[in-house]
């Protein structure tokens, strides 16, 4: 997935979480994270500590079903790192 | 828009908010005053905009609450003069909707009294609470979801026991577009399956030929929940008197217990999973027993069945083309095989339906009854829960919650039928009584 596609997917995921459409949001989140990992692999790049921390925090928020926090992390933390 | 900053709880703020409630909604005022269960609360300090965190869940964005509430409010069309808001949160969503001049009535439903008490202790809500267009309600009296609505998602997650049913119905409505997409007429796998099964649809019987064949009778339905095993002896005693319909996943456990259901229902399009419900059984004893199926079931499953097969459709666009080509009866289905099994029993004419193993949950952290090919132990945890027949929270899965609520809606449409739930250990099912053995 290119940057445009990833940004679009991120926004869609964020929106779904904020609206309470959790099933759709969680499905999209898997696509987003898979895509990030694939892009990193393809670029043979090691994820930065900052990116790792954000991803870890997203997973922790998902574990406690803290959906608006996930949305914030995607929109305001992850998106700027991925699409500077 | 009032977008005040939450502070740590203060008695002054709570008093100020409750004064409005006392004047306008004295019953809710008293209910909040009586609430002793106060969830843990914190104010986030590591985000640009402080927000409340209750039981580890953020009640709003920590970056832009106004933008978030505006997005959430988009679920209510601009032209609406009436709207429902599920969950108070920090008050941002009701405020945003009240900015619309078109809105004449705004119904705000509290999903957790303790949470609202905490929010009232930390923020000034008097502006929207005082708006004459607002009607504040508790979830307890809400039987179903009203439209158009918008929601504050954390309030659904933090719903209290009395709001659990409404919470599930709201989630179900929010998930409906995704669910419909899975069963849409452009789902390639399902289209292929239907094309493969044309001959079956043409040759096999029509489920309507069974309709009206058990008028006034009691029909037992076996689902594959863990509690089914507790009823084997009772089923053996009853089977001479009453018809036994089994859902596909319950066939193997019943068969291993020496019980042969009279009718089996299977509807799922999963190519391999459903096969495991049938493939290792000696099915010769079913040569006279009907299999009722939706034609998305894999042909390998259909070919295993030695008895008569009857086609049924769900009322979905996916089947429209085939309903015209090969007309057969329709059975209700909305997220689980127990739905069409129950609808079949009613359309056969049953006036009493006994639901066994209809747990819609994981009693003792077990997913299915023993000997079901997909039964497994799951990790303890209450990420998703429903109330059991004993009124306790028990673990479940989101799709089970949705299917349970759709079954309850179905039952509510059939007051002429007595529905009996076999166990208090599984999910409480509204409008059922419990089986007295």
Short mmCIF file of C-alpha atoms in Angstrom, two decimals:
data_model
loop_
_atom_site.label_atom_id
_atom_site.label_comp_id
_atom_site.label_asym_id
_atom_site.label_seq_id
_atom_site.Cartn_x
_atom_site.Cartn_y
_atom_site.Cartn_z
CA UNK A 1 0.00 0.00 0.00
CA UNK A 2 1.45 3.39 -0.98
CA UNK A 3 1.46 6.44 1.28
CA UNK A 4 -1.80 7.80 -0.12
CA UNK A 5 -3.51 4.47 0.38
CA UNK A 6 -2.13 4.16 3.88
CA UNK A 7 -3.25 7.67 4.83
CA UNK A 8 -6.71 6.93 3.50
CA UNK A 9 -6.86 3.65 5.42
CA UNK A 10 -5.66 5.37 8.59
CA UNK A 11 -8.34 8.04 8.35
CA UNK A 12 -11.03 5.48 7.67
CA UNK A 13 -9.95 3.45 10.70
CA UNK A 14 -9.87 6.53 12.90
CA UNK A 15 -13.31 7.59 11.78
CA UNK A 16 -14.76 4.13 12.40
CA UNK A 17 -13.38 4.06 15.95
CA UNK A 18 -14.74 7.51 16.75
CA UNK A 19 -18.20 6.55 15.45
CA UNK A 20 -18.30 3.33 17.48
CA UNK A 21 -18.08 1.10 14.40
CA UNK A 22 -15.67 -1.19 16.11
CA UNK A 23 -15.99 -4.23 13.87
CA UNK A 24 -15.10 -2.22 10.79
CA UNK A 25 -12.40 -0.27 12.65
CA UNK A 26 -10.67 -3.39 13.98
CA UNK A 27 -10.72 -4.98 10.54
CA UNK A 28 -9.15 -1.84 9.04
CA UNK A 29 -6.59 -1.61 11.82
CA UNK A 30 -5.23 -5.05 10.92
CA UNK A 31 -4.83 -3.88 7.30
CA UNK A 32 -3.09 -0.68 8.41
CA UNK A 33 -0.60 -2.41 10.70
CA UNK A 34 0.10 -5.19 8.18
CA UNK A 35 0.72 -2.56 5.55
CA UNK A 36 3.13 -0.60 7.77
CA UNK A 37 5.10 -3.76 8.53
CA UNK A 38 5.19 -4.75 4.85
CA UNK A 39 6.39 -1.29 3.83
CA UNK A 40 9.15 -1.46 6.45
CA UNK A 41 10.19 -4.91 5.26
CA UNK A 42 10.25 -3.82 1.64
CA UNK A 43 12.35 -0.79 2.48
CA UNK A 44 14.60 -3.00 4.65
CA UNK A 45 14.22 -0.36 7.36
CA UNK A 46 14.19 -0.92 11.09
CA UNK A 47 11.23 0.80 12.71
CA UNK A 48 12.22 3.74 14.87
CA UNK A 49 11.80 3.51 18.63
CA UNK A 50 9.13 6.19 18.36
CA UNK A 51 7.15 4.15 15.82
CA UNK A 52 7.55 1.03 17.93
CA UNK A 53 6.26 2.89 20.98
CA UNK A 54 3.21 4.15 19.11
CA UNK A 55 2.39 0.69 17.80
CA UNK A 56 2.81 -0.79 21.27
CA UNK A 57 0.50 1.84 22.71
CA UNK A 58 -2.11 1.15 20.01
CA UNK A 59 -2.06 -2.54 20.86
CA UNK A 60 -2.35 -1.79 24.59
CA UNK A 61 -5.32 0.52 23.96
CA UNK A 62 -6.91 -2.15 21.80
CA UNK A 63 -6.49 -4.67 24.62
CA UNK A 64 -8.47 -2.48 27.03
CA UNK A 65 -10.93 -1.45 24.28
CA UNK A 66 -9.99 2.20 24.60
CA UNK A 67 -11.22 3.14 21.13
CA UNK A 68 -10.91 6.92 21.21
CA UNK A 69 -7.33 6.60 22.40
CA UNK A 70 -6.60 4.30 19.45
CA UNK A 71 -8.18 6.89 17.15
CA UNK A 72 -6.01 9.64 18.65
CA UNK A 73 -2.86 7.55 18.32
CA UNK A 74 -3.61 6.76 14.69
CA UNK A 75 -4.60 10.28 13.70
CA UNK A 76 -2.24 12.43 15.72
CA UNK A 77 0.77 10.19 16.44
CA UNK A 78 1.07 7.54 13.76
CA UNK A 79 -0.07 9.48 10.68
CA UNK A 80 2.55 12.26 11.06
CA UNK A 81 5.31 9.65 11.44
CA UNK A 82 4.24 7.71 8.36
CA UNK A 83 3.44 10.66 6.15
CA UNK A 84 5.75 13.44 7.28
CA UNK B 1 -19.43 25.57 22.18
CA UNK B 2 -18.66 24.92 25.81
CA UNK B 3 -15.60 22.71 25.70
CA UNK B 4 -14.56 23.06 29.31
CA UNK B 5 -11.54 21.29 30.68
CA UNK B 6 -12.25 18.36 32.95
CA UNK B 7 -10.92 18.67 36.43
CA UNK B 8 -10.55 16.18 39.22
CA UNK B 9 -13.91 15.44 40.81
CA UNK B 10 -15.37 18.23 42.94
CA UNK B 11 -18.50 18.24 45.07
CA UNK B 12 -19.34 21.75 43.84
CA UNK B 13 -19.54 20.76 40.18
CA UNK B 14 -21.58 17.67 40.95
CA UNK B 15 -24.04 19.75 42.99
CA UNK B 16 -24.38 22.32 40.22
CA UNK B 17 -25.13 19.68 37.57
CA UNK B 18 -27.46 17.72 39.82
CA UNK B 19 -29.49 20.84 40.61
CA UNK B 20 -30.61 20.90 36.97
CA UNK B 21 -31.49 17.22 37.13
CA UNK B 22 -33.45 17.69 40.34
CA UNK B 23 -35.65 20.26 38.62
CA UNK B 24 -36.09 18.47 35.29
CA UNK B 25 -35.63 14.75 35.89
CA UNK B 26 -36.07 14.04 39.60
CA UNK B 27 -36.08 10.25 39.11
CA UNK B 28 -32.67 10.34 37.41
CA UNK B 29 -31.43 12.80 40.03
CA UNK B 30 -32.32 10.29 42.72
CA UNK B 31 -30.89 7.34 40.79
CA UNK B 32 -27.55 9.16 40.39
CA UNK B 33 -27.57 10.16 44.03
CA UNK B 34 -28.16 6.55 45.02
CA UNK B 35 -25.33 5.28 42.81
CA UNK B 36 -22.52 4.11 45.00
CA UNK B 37 -20.50 2.24 42.42
CA UNK B 38 -18.01 4.81 41.20
CA UNK B 39 -15.65 3.67 38.47
CA UNK B 40 -12.00 4.67 38.79
CA UNK B 41 -11.29 8.08 37.30
CA UNK B 42 -8.21 9.96 36.12
CA UNK B 43 -7.59 13.12 34.11
CA UNK B 44 -5.20 12.64 31.20
CA UNK B 45 -2.30 15.08 31.30
CA UNK B 46 -0.14 13.71 28.49
CA UNK B 47 -2.36 14.91 25.65
CA UNK B 48 -2.83 18.49 24.39
CA UNK B 49 -6.43 18.50 25.65
CA UNK B 50 -7.07 16.91 29.02
CA UNK B 51 -9.83 14.32 29.08
CA UNK B 52 -11.30 11.92 31.60
CA UNK B 53 -10.10 8.35 31.75
CA UNK B 54 -12.57 6.02 33.41
CA UNK B 55 -11.56 2.42 34.14
CA UNK B 56 -8.69 2.88 31.67
CA UNK B 57 -10.91 4.17 28.85
CA UNK B 58 -10.63 7.71 27.45
CA UNK B 59 -14.00 9.43 27.35
CA UNK B 60 -13.03 11.72 24.47
CA UNK B 61 -10.21 12.67 22.17
CA UNK B 62 -7.21 14.10 23.96
CA UNK B 63 -6.47 16.30 20.94
CA UNK B 64 -9.67 17.81 19.59
CA UNK B 65 -12.94 17.11 21.35
CA UNK B 66 -14.97 19.48 19.18
CA UNK B 67 -13.83 17.91 15.92
CA UNK B 68 -14.53 14.47 17.34
CA UNK B 69 -18.05 15.36 18.47
CA UNK B 70 -18.74 16.96 15.09
CA UNK B 71 -17.71 13.75 13.37
CA UNK B 72 -19.88 11.65 15.69
CA UNK B 73 -22.85 13.94 15.11
CA UNK B 74 -22.71 13.25 11.36
CA UNK B 75 -24.60 10.01 11.96
CA UNK B 76 -27.64 12.24 12.49
CA UNK B 77 -28.76 13.64 9.12
CA UNK B 78 -28.83 17.45 8.84
CA UNK B 79 -32.55 17.48 8.10
CA UNK B 80 -33.48 15.62 11.34
CA UNK B 81 -35.49 17.52 13.90
CA UNK B 82 -35.22 14.74 16.42
CA UNK B 83 -32.18 12.68 17.47
CA UNK B 84 -30.98 10.20 20.05
CA UNK B 85 -27.61 10.27 21.75
CA UNK B 86 -26.41 7.13 23.51
CA UNK B 87 -23.93 7.97 26.23
CA UNK B 88 -23.33 11.32 27.92
CA UNK B 89 -19.52 11.26 27.85
CA UNK B 90 -18.16 14.74 28.47
CA UNK B 91 -21.33 16.31 27.02
CA UNK B 92 -19.67 17.26 23.71
CA UNK B 93 -21.99 15.25 21.46
CA UNK B 94 -25.30 16.59 22.85
CA UNK B 95 -23.82 20.11 22.71
CA UNK B 96 -22.81 19.71 19.07
CA UNK B 97 -26.24 18.47 18.03
CA UNK B 98 -27.96 21.25 19.97
CA UNK B 99 -26.05 23.77 17.85
CA UNK B 100 -28.32 22.74 14.99
CA UNK B 101 -31.40 24.92 14.82
CA UNK B 102 -33.31 22.09 13.17
CA UNK B 103 -33.09 19.94 16.28
CA UNK B 104 -36.34 20.23 18.22
CA UNK B 105 -35.94 17.21 20.47
CA UNK B 106 -32.76 15.55 21.66
CA UNK B 107 -33.03 12.36 23.69
CA UNK B 108 -29.86 11.65 25.65
CA UNK B 109 -29.62 8.16 27.11
CA UNK B 110 -27.40 7.42 30.11
CA UNK B 111 -25.56 4.10 29.70
CA UNK B 112 -23.89 4.08 33.13
CA UNK B 113 -25.13 6.11 36.09
CA UNK B 114 -21.78 5.85 37.93
CA UNK B 115 -19.92 7.16 34.90
CA UNK B 116 -22.30 10.09 34.56
CA UNK B 117 -21.80 10.89 38.23
CA UNK B 118 -18.06 11.01 37.64
CA UNK B 119 -18.44 13.17 34.55
CA UNK B 120 -20.84 15.51 36.40
CA UNK B 121 -18.25 15.78 39.19
CA UNK B 122 -15.52 16.83 36.77
CA UNK B 123 -17.20 19.04 34.17
CA UNK B 124 -19.94 21.63 33.91
CA UNK B 125 -22.82 20.06 31.95
CA UNK B 126 -25.46 22.63 32.90
CA UNK B 127 -25.54 24.33 29.50
CA UNK B 128 -26.88 21.36 27.56
CA UNK B 129 -28.79 19.88 30.50
CA UNK B 130 -30.78 23.12 30.75
CA UNK B 131 -31.66 23.21 27.07
CA UNK B 132 -35.46 22.70 26.84
CA UNK B 133 -35.01 20.48 23.79
CA UNK B 134 -33.13 17.87 25.83
CA UNK B 135 -34.83 14.86 27.34
CA UNK B 136 -32.55 12.80 29.59
CA UNK B 137 -33.30 9.09 29.92
CA UNK B 138 -31.78 5.98 31.44
CA UNK B 139 -31.10 2.86 29.37
CA UNK B 140 -33.23 0.69 31.64
CA UNK B 141 -36.49 1.73 29.98
CA UNK B 142 -35.16 1.54 26.43
CA UNK B 143 -36.31 -1.63 24.72
CA UNK B 144 -34.76 -0.91 21.34
CA UNK B 145 -32.56 1.54 19.47
CA UNK B 146 -34.15 4.73 18.16
CA UNK B 147 -33.15 6.49 14.96
CA UNK B 148 -31.42 8.65 14.01
CA UNK B 149 -28.77 8.25 16.64
CA UNK B 150 -25.17 9.01 17.42
CA UNK B 151 -23.09 7.62 20.21
CA UNK B 152 -20.12 8.27 22.44
CA UNK B 153 -18.30 4.92 22.02
CA UNK B 154 -16.61 4.77 25.47
CA UNK B 155 -20.03 4.96 27.10
CA UNK B 156 -21.00 1.77 25.30
CA UNK B 157 -17.87 0.03 26.50
CA UNK B 158 -18.52 1.20 30.05
CA UNK B 159 -22.25 0.37 29.97
CA UNK B 160 -23.58 -0.96 33.26
CA UNK B 161 -25.54 -4.20 33.64
CA UNK B 162 -28.91 -2.57 33.11
CA UNK B 163 -27.71 -1.06 29.82
CA UNK B 164 -26.14 -4.24 28.43
CA UNK B 165 -28.99 -5.17 26.13
CA UNK B 166 -29.28 -1.67 24.67
CA UNK B 167 -25.49 -1.50 24.27
CA UNK B 168 -25.55 -4.69 22.18
CA UNK B 169 -28.39 -3.42 20.02
CA UNK B 170 -26.49 -0.19 19.34
CA UNK B 171 -23.32 -2.09 18.44
CA UNK B 172 -25.40 -4.33 16.21
CA UNK B 173 -26.81 -1.33 14.34
CA UNK B 174 -23.34 0.19 13.98
CA UNK B 175 -21.95 -3.10 12.66
CA UNK B 176 -24.84 -3.74 10.26
CA UNK B 177 -23.16 -2.16 7.18
CA UNK B 178 -20.12 -4.44 7.69
CA UNK B 179 -22.29 -7.51 8.24
CA UNK B 180 -24.37 -6.75 5.14
CA UNK B 181 -21.21 -6.37 3.09
CA UNK B 182 -20.16 -9.91 4.02
CA UNK B 183 -23.48 -11.23 2.69
CA UNK B 184 -23.78 -8.83 -0.19
CA UNK B 185 -24.63 -10.02 -3.69
CA UNK B 186 -21.08 -9.13 -4.77
CA UNK B 187 -19.37 -11.51 -2.34
CA UNK B 188 -17.42 -13.57 -4.88
CA UNK B 189 -17.05 -16.70 -2.71
CA UNK B 190 -20.74 -16.89 -1.96
CA UNK B 191 -21.69 -16.26 -5.58
CA UNK B 192 -19.43 -19.12 -6.65
CA UNK B 193 -20.96 -21.37 -3.99
CA UNK B 194 -24.49 -20.61 -5.16
CA UNK B 195 -23.51 -21.32 -8.75
CA UNK B 196 -21.97 -24.64 -7.68
CA UNK B 197 -25.13 -25.59 -5.82
CA UNK B 198 -27.63 -24.92 -8.61
CA UNK B 199 -28.38 -28.61 -9.02
CA UNK B 200 -29.08 -29.00 -5.32
CA UNK B 201 -31.44 -26.03 -5.38
CA UNK B 202 -33.22 -27.50 -8.35
CA UNK B 203 -33.48 -31.08 -7.11
CA UNK B 204 -33.88 -30.73 -3.35
CA UNK B 205 -37.07 -30.14 -1.44
CA UNK B 206 -38.60 -26.89 -0.29
CA UNK B 207 -38.52 -26.12 3.42
CA UNK B 208 -42.12 -24.89 3.18
CA UNK B 209 -43.23 -28.51 2.82
CA UNK B 210 -42.44 -28.85 6.55
CA UNK B 211 -44.35 -25.73 7.54
CA UNK B 212 -47.52 -26.44 9.49
CA UNK B 213 -46.46 -30.03 10.24
CA UNK B 214 -46.26 -29.61 14.03
CA UNK B 215 -49.15 -27.31 14.87
CA UNK B 216 -49.58 -26.74 18.59
CA UNK B 217 -46.61 -28.93 19.49
CA UNK B 218 -43.56 -28.43 21.66
CA UNK B 219 -40.29 -28.47 19.73
CA UNK B 220 -36.88 -28.81 21.34
CA UNK B 221 -33.97 -27.02 19.69
CA UNK B 222 -30.41 -28.06 20.45
CA UNK B 223 -27.74 -25.41 19.96
CA UNK B 224 -24.05 -26.11 20.55
CA UNK B 225 -23.41 -24.07 23.68
CA UNK B 226 -21.55 -25.75 26.57
CA UNK B 227 -24.70 -26.28 28.64
CA UNK B 228 -26.26 -28.57 26.03
CA UNK B 229 -24.49 -31.54 27.66
CA UNK B 230 -26.48 -31.02 30.86
CA UNK B 231 -29.69 -31.82 29.04
CA UNK B 232 -28.86 -35.13 27.35
CA UNK B 233 -30.79 -37.25 29.81
CA UNK B 234 -33.79 -34.93 29.64
CA UNK B 235 -33.71 -34.96 25.84
CA UNK B 236 -33.69 -38.77 25.85
CA UNK B 237 -36.79 -38.73 28.04
CA UNK B 238 -38.59 -36.17 25.87
CA UNK B 239 -37.66 -37.25 22.39
CA UNK B 240 -40.49 -39.73 21.99
CA UNK B 241 -42.96 -36.96 22.74
CA UNK B 242 -41.32 -33.97 21.10
CA UNK B 243 -39.48 -33.20 17.91
CA UNK B 244 -35.78 -32.37 18.27
CA UNK B 245 -34.21 -29.88 15.86
CA UNK B 246 -30.41 -29.56 16.05
CA UNK B 247 -28.18 -26.87 14.68
CA UNK B 248 -25.28 -28.31 12.68
CA UNK B 249 -22.64 -27.82 15.39
CA UNK B 250 -24.79 -29.73 17.89
CA UNK B 251 -25.19 -32.80 15.69
CA UNK B 252 -21.87 -34.41 16.59
CA UNK B 253 -22.19 -33.91 20.39
CA UNK B 254 -25.76 -35.25 20.33
CA UNK B 255 -24.78 -38.17 18.11
CA UNK B 256 -21.90 -39.08 20.45
CA UNK B 257 -24.38 -38.99 23.34
CA UNK B 258 -26.57 -41.48 21.48
CA UNK B 259 -29.19 -38.90 20.51
CA UNK B 260 -30.29 -38.53 16.89
CA UNK B 261 -32.04 -35.26 16.17
CA UNK B 262 -35.12 -35.37 13.96
CA UNK B 263 -34.07 -32.40 11.84
CA UNK B 264 -30.69 -30.71 11.32
CA UNK B 265 -30.22 -27.12 10.17
CA UNK B 266 -27.05 -25.82 8.53
CA UNK B 267 -26.58 -22.42 6.92
CA UNK B 268 -22.93 -21.38 6.97
CA UNK B 269 -20.85 -20.88 3.85
CA UNK B 270 -17.52 -21.75 5.48
CA UNK B 271 -16.02 -24.36 3.16
CA UNK B 272 -14.19 -26.49 5.74
CA UNK B 273 -15.50 -25.74 9.21
CA UNK B 274 -19.05 -26.97 8.62
CA UNK B 275 -17.72 -30.18 7.09
CA UNK B 276 -16.16 -31.06 10.47
CA UNK B 277 -19.63 -31.10 12.03
CA UNK B 278 -20.60 -34.05 9.84
CA UNK B 279 -17.61 -35.79 8.29
CA UNK B 280 -16.62 -38.39 10.91
CA UNK B 281 -20.13 -39.50 11.86
CA UNK B 282 -21.95 -42.62 10.76
CA UNK B 283 -24.89 -40.81 9.23
CA UNK B 284 -26.80 -43.90 8.10
CA UNK B 285 -29.26 -43.35 10.94
CA UNK B 286 -30.33 -40.11 9.29
CA UNK B 287 -31.67 -41.63 6.07
CA UNK B 288 -35.18 -40.52 6.94
CA UNK B 289 -34.26 -37.28 8.69
CA UNK B 290 -34.30 -33.93 6.95
CA UNK B 291 -31.38 -31.58 6.55
CA UNK B 292 -32.48 -27.98 6.12
CA UNK B 293 -29.84 -25.81 4.48
CA UNK B 294 -29.09 -22.46 2.93
CA UNK B 295 -27.58 -23.00 -0.50
CA UNK B 296 -24.29 -21.33 0.38
CA UNK B 297 -23.38 -24.47 2.37
CA UNK B 298 -20.54 -26.32 0.64
CA UNK B 299 -21.56 -29.18 -1.62
CA UNK B 300 -19.24 -31.54 0.27
CA UNK B 301 -21.48 -31.14 3.32
CA UNK B 302 -24.63 -31.59 1.27
CA UNK B 303 -23.26 -34.74 -0.34
CA UNK B 304 -22.59 -36.29 3.07
CA UNK B 305 -26.23 -36.15 4.13
CA UNK B 306 -28.02 -39.46 3.43
CA UNK B 307 -31.53 -38.20 4.16
CA UNK B 308 -33.88 -35.77 2.45
CA UNK B 309 -32.55 -32.26 1.94
CA UNK B 310 -34.66 -29.12 1.99
CA UNK B 311 -33.55 -25.76 0.71
CA UNK B 312 -34.31 -22.54 2.56
CA UNK B 313 -33.19 -19.01 1.86
CA UNK B 314 -32.48 -16.09 4.11
CA UNK B 315 -34.18 -12.84 3.21
CA UNK B 316 -31.00 -11.35 1.73
CA UNK B 317 -30.24 -9.71 -1.62
CA UNK B 318 -27.64 -12.45 -2.15
CA UNK B 319 -30.41 -14.99 -2.73
CA UNK B 320 -32.80 -12.84 -4.80
CA UNK B 321 -31.80 -14.27 -8.17
CA UNK B 322 -32.16 -17.85 -6.93
CA UNK B 323 -35.40 -17.25 -5.07
CA UNK B 324 -36.90 -16.41 -8.45
CA UNK B 325 -35.25 -19.31 -10.28
CA UNK B 326 -35.78 -21.98 -7.64
CA UNK B 327 -38.55 -20.76 -5.32
CA UNK B 328 -38.21 -22.16 -1.77
CA UNK B 329 -39.18 -20.95 1.66
CA UNK B 330 -37.44 -18.25 3.67
CA UNK B 331 -36.19 -18.64 7.22
CA UNK B 332 -35.14 -15.84 9.52
CA UNK B 333 -31.37 -15.57 9.89
CA UNK B 334 -29.39 -12.78 11.42
CA UNK B 335 -26.04 -13.95 12.62
CA UNK B 336 -26.49 -17.54 13.70
CA UNK B 337 -27.93 -20.92 12.81
CA UNK B 338 -30.14 -20.92 15.89
CA UNK B 339 -32.26 -18.21 14.24
CA UNK B 340 -33.42 -20.29 11.26
CA UNK B 341 -33.77 -23.36 13.50
CA UNK B 342 -36.12 -21.38 15.74
CA UNK B 343 -38.00 -19.88 12.82
CA UNK B 344 -38.42 -23.35 11.36
CA UNK B 345 -39.96 -24.57 14.62
CA UNK B 346 -42.41 -21.65 14.65
CA UNK B 347 -43.30 -22.09 10.98
CA UNK B 348 -43.87 -25.79 11.60
CA UNK B 349 -46.47 -24.64 14.08
CA UNK B 350 -44.84 -25.04 17.49
CA UNK B 351 -46.47 -23.12 20.31
CA UNK B 352 -43.73 -23.99 22.75
CA UNK B 353 -40.01 -23.93 21.92
CA UNK B 354 -37.38 -25.22 24.31
CA UNK B 355 -33.92 -23.78 23.63
CA UNK B 356 -31.07 -25.96 24.90
CA UNK B 357 -27.41 -24.97 24.70
CA UNK B 358 -28.48 -21.51 23.49
CA UNK B 359 -25.79 -19.97 25.65
CA UNK B 360 -24.55 -17.11 23.44
CA UNK B 361 -21.62 -17.00 25.84
CA UNK B 362 -18.75 -19.05 27.24
CA UNK B 363 -19.88 -20.51 30.56
CA UNK B 364 -16.77 -21.80 32.39
CA UNK B 365 -14.71 -20.28 29.58
CA UNK B 366 -15.72 -23.08 27.24
CA UNK B 367 -16.72 -22.06 23.71
CA UNK B 368 -18.94 -25.00 22.74
CA UNK B 369 -20.33 -28.20 24.16
CA UNK B 370 -17.88 -31.11 24.42
CA UNK B 371 -17.56 -33.20 21.26
CA UNK B 372 -18.40 -30.25 19.06
CA UNK B 373 -15.55 -30.21 16.54
CA UNK B 374 -14.74 -26.57 17.27
CA UNK B 375 -15.08 -26.67 21.08
CA UNK B 376 -12.17 -25.15 22.95
CA UNK B 377 -11.22 -23.58 26.24
CA UNK B 378 -10.64 -19.86 26.04
CA UNK B 379 -8.66 -17.54 28.25
CA UNK B 380 -10.57 -16.03 31.12
CA UNK B 381 -11.48 -12.39 30.65
CA UNK B 382 -14.46 -10.13 30.23
CA UNK B 383 -13.59 -8.00 27.23
CA UNK B 384 -17.05 -8.84 25.95
CA UNK B 385 -19.81 -9.88 28.29
CA UNK B 386 -23.51 -10.55 28.62
CA UNK B 387 -25.60 -11.20 31.70
CA UNK B 388 -26.27 -14.83 32.51
CA UNK B 389 -29.59 -16.21 33.70
CA UNK B 390 -28.21 -15.65 37.18
CA UNK B 391 -27.61 -11.97 36.49
CA UNK B 392 -23.82 -12.31 36.45
CA UNK B 393 -21.47 -11.05 33.76
CA UNK B 394 -20.17 -13.94 31.66
CA UNK B 395 -17.69 -13.81 28.77
CA UNK B 396 -18.92 -13.86 25.21
CA UNK B 397 -17.95 -12.77 21.71
CA UNK B 398 -19.28 -9.69 19.89
CA UNK B 399 -21.02 -11.74 17.20
CA UNK B 400 -22.78 -13.78 19.90
CA UNK B 401 -24.04 -10.59 21.54
CA UNK B 402 -25.49 -9.41 18.26
CA UNK B 403 -27.09 -12.76 17.46
CA UNK B 404 -28.58 -12.93 20.97
CA UNK B 405 -30.22 -9.53 20.60
CA UNK B 406 -31.61 -10.46 17.19
CA UNK B 407 -33.05 -13.65 18.68
CA UNK B 408 -34.65 -11.55 21.44
CA UNK B 409 -36.17 -9.25 18.82
CA UNK B 410 -37.51 -12.32 16.98
CA UNK B 411 -38.98 -13.72 20.20
CA UNK B 412 -40.62 -10.37 20.93
CA UNK B 413 -42.42 -10.61 17.58
CA UNK B 414 -43.90 -13.97 18.61
CA UNK B 415 -45.82 -13.45 21.83
CA UNK B 416 -48.10 -16.34 20.83
CA UNK B 417 -45.24 -18.79 21.41
CA UNK B 418 -43.77 -19.81 24.76
CA UNK B 419 -39.98 -19.81 24.67
CA UNK B 420 -38.08 -21.71 27.31
CA UNK B 421 -34.36 -21.30 28.00
CA UNK B 422 -32.72 -24.51 29.21
CA UNK B 423 -30.06 -22.98 31.40
CA UNK B 424 -29.32 -20.09 33.71
CA UNK B 425 -25.59 -20.52 33.10
CA UNK B 426 -25.73 -19.17 29.56
CA UNK B 427 -26.94 -15.75 28.46
CA UNK B 428 -30.22 -14.46 29.80
CA UNK B 429 -32.66 -14.38 26.88
CA UNK B 430 -35.46 -11.82 27.22
CA UNK B 431 -39.04 -13.07 27.13
CA UNK B 432 -38.08 -16.66 27.91
CA UNK B 433 -38.79 -18.62 31.03
CA UNK B 434 -36.41 -21.19 32.49
CA UNK B 435 -36.81 -24.90 32.04
CA UNK B 436 -38.13 -26.65 35.12
CA UNK B 437 -37.19 -30.30 34.90
#
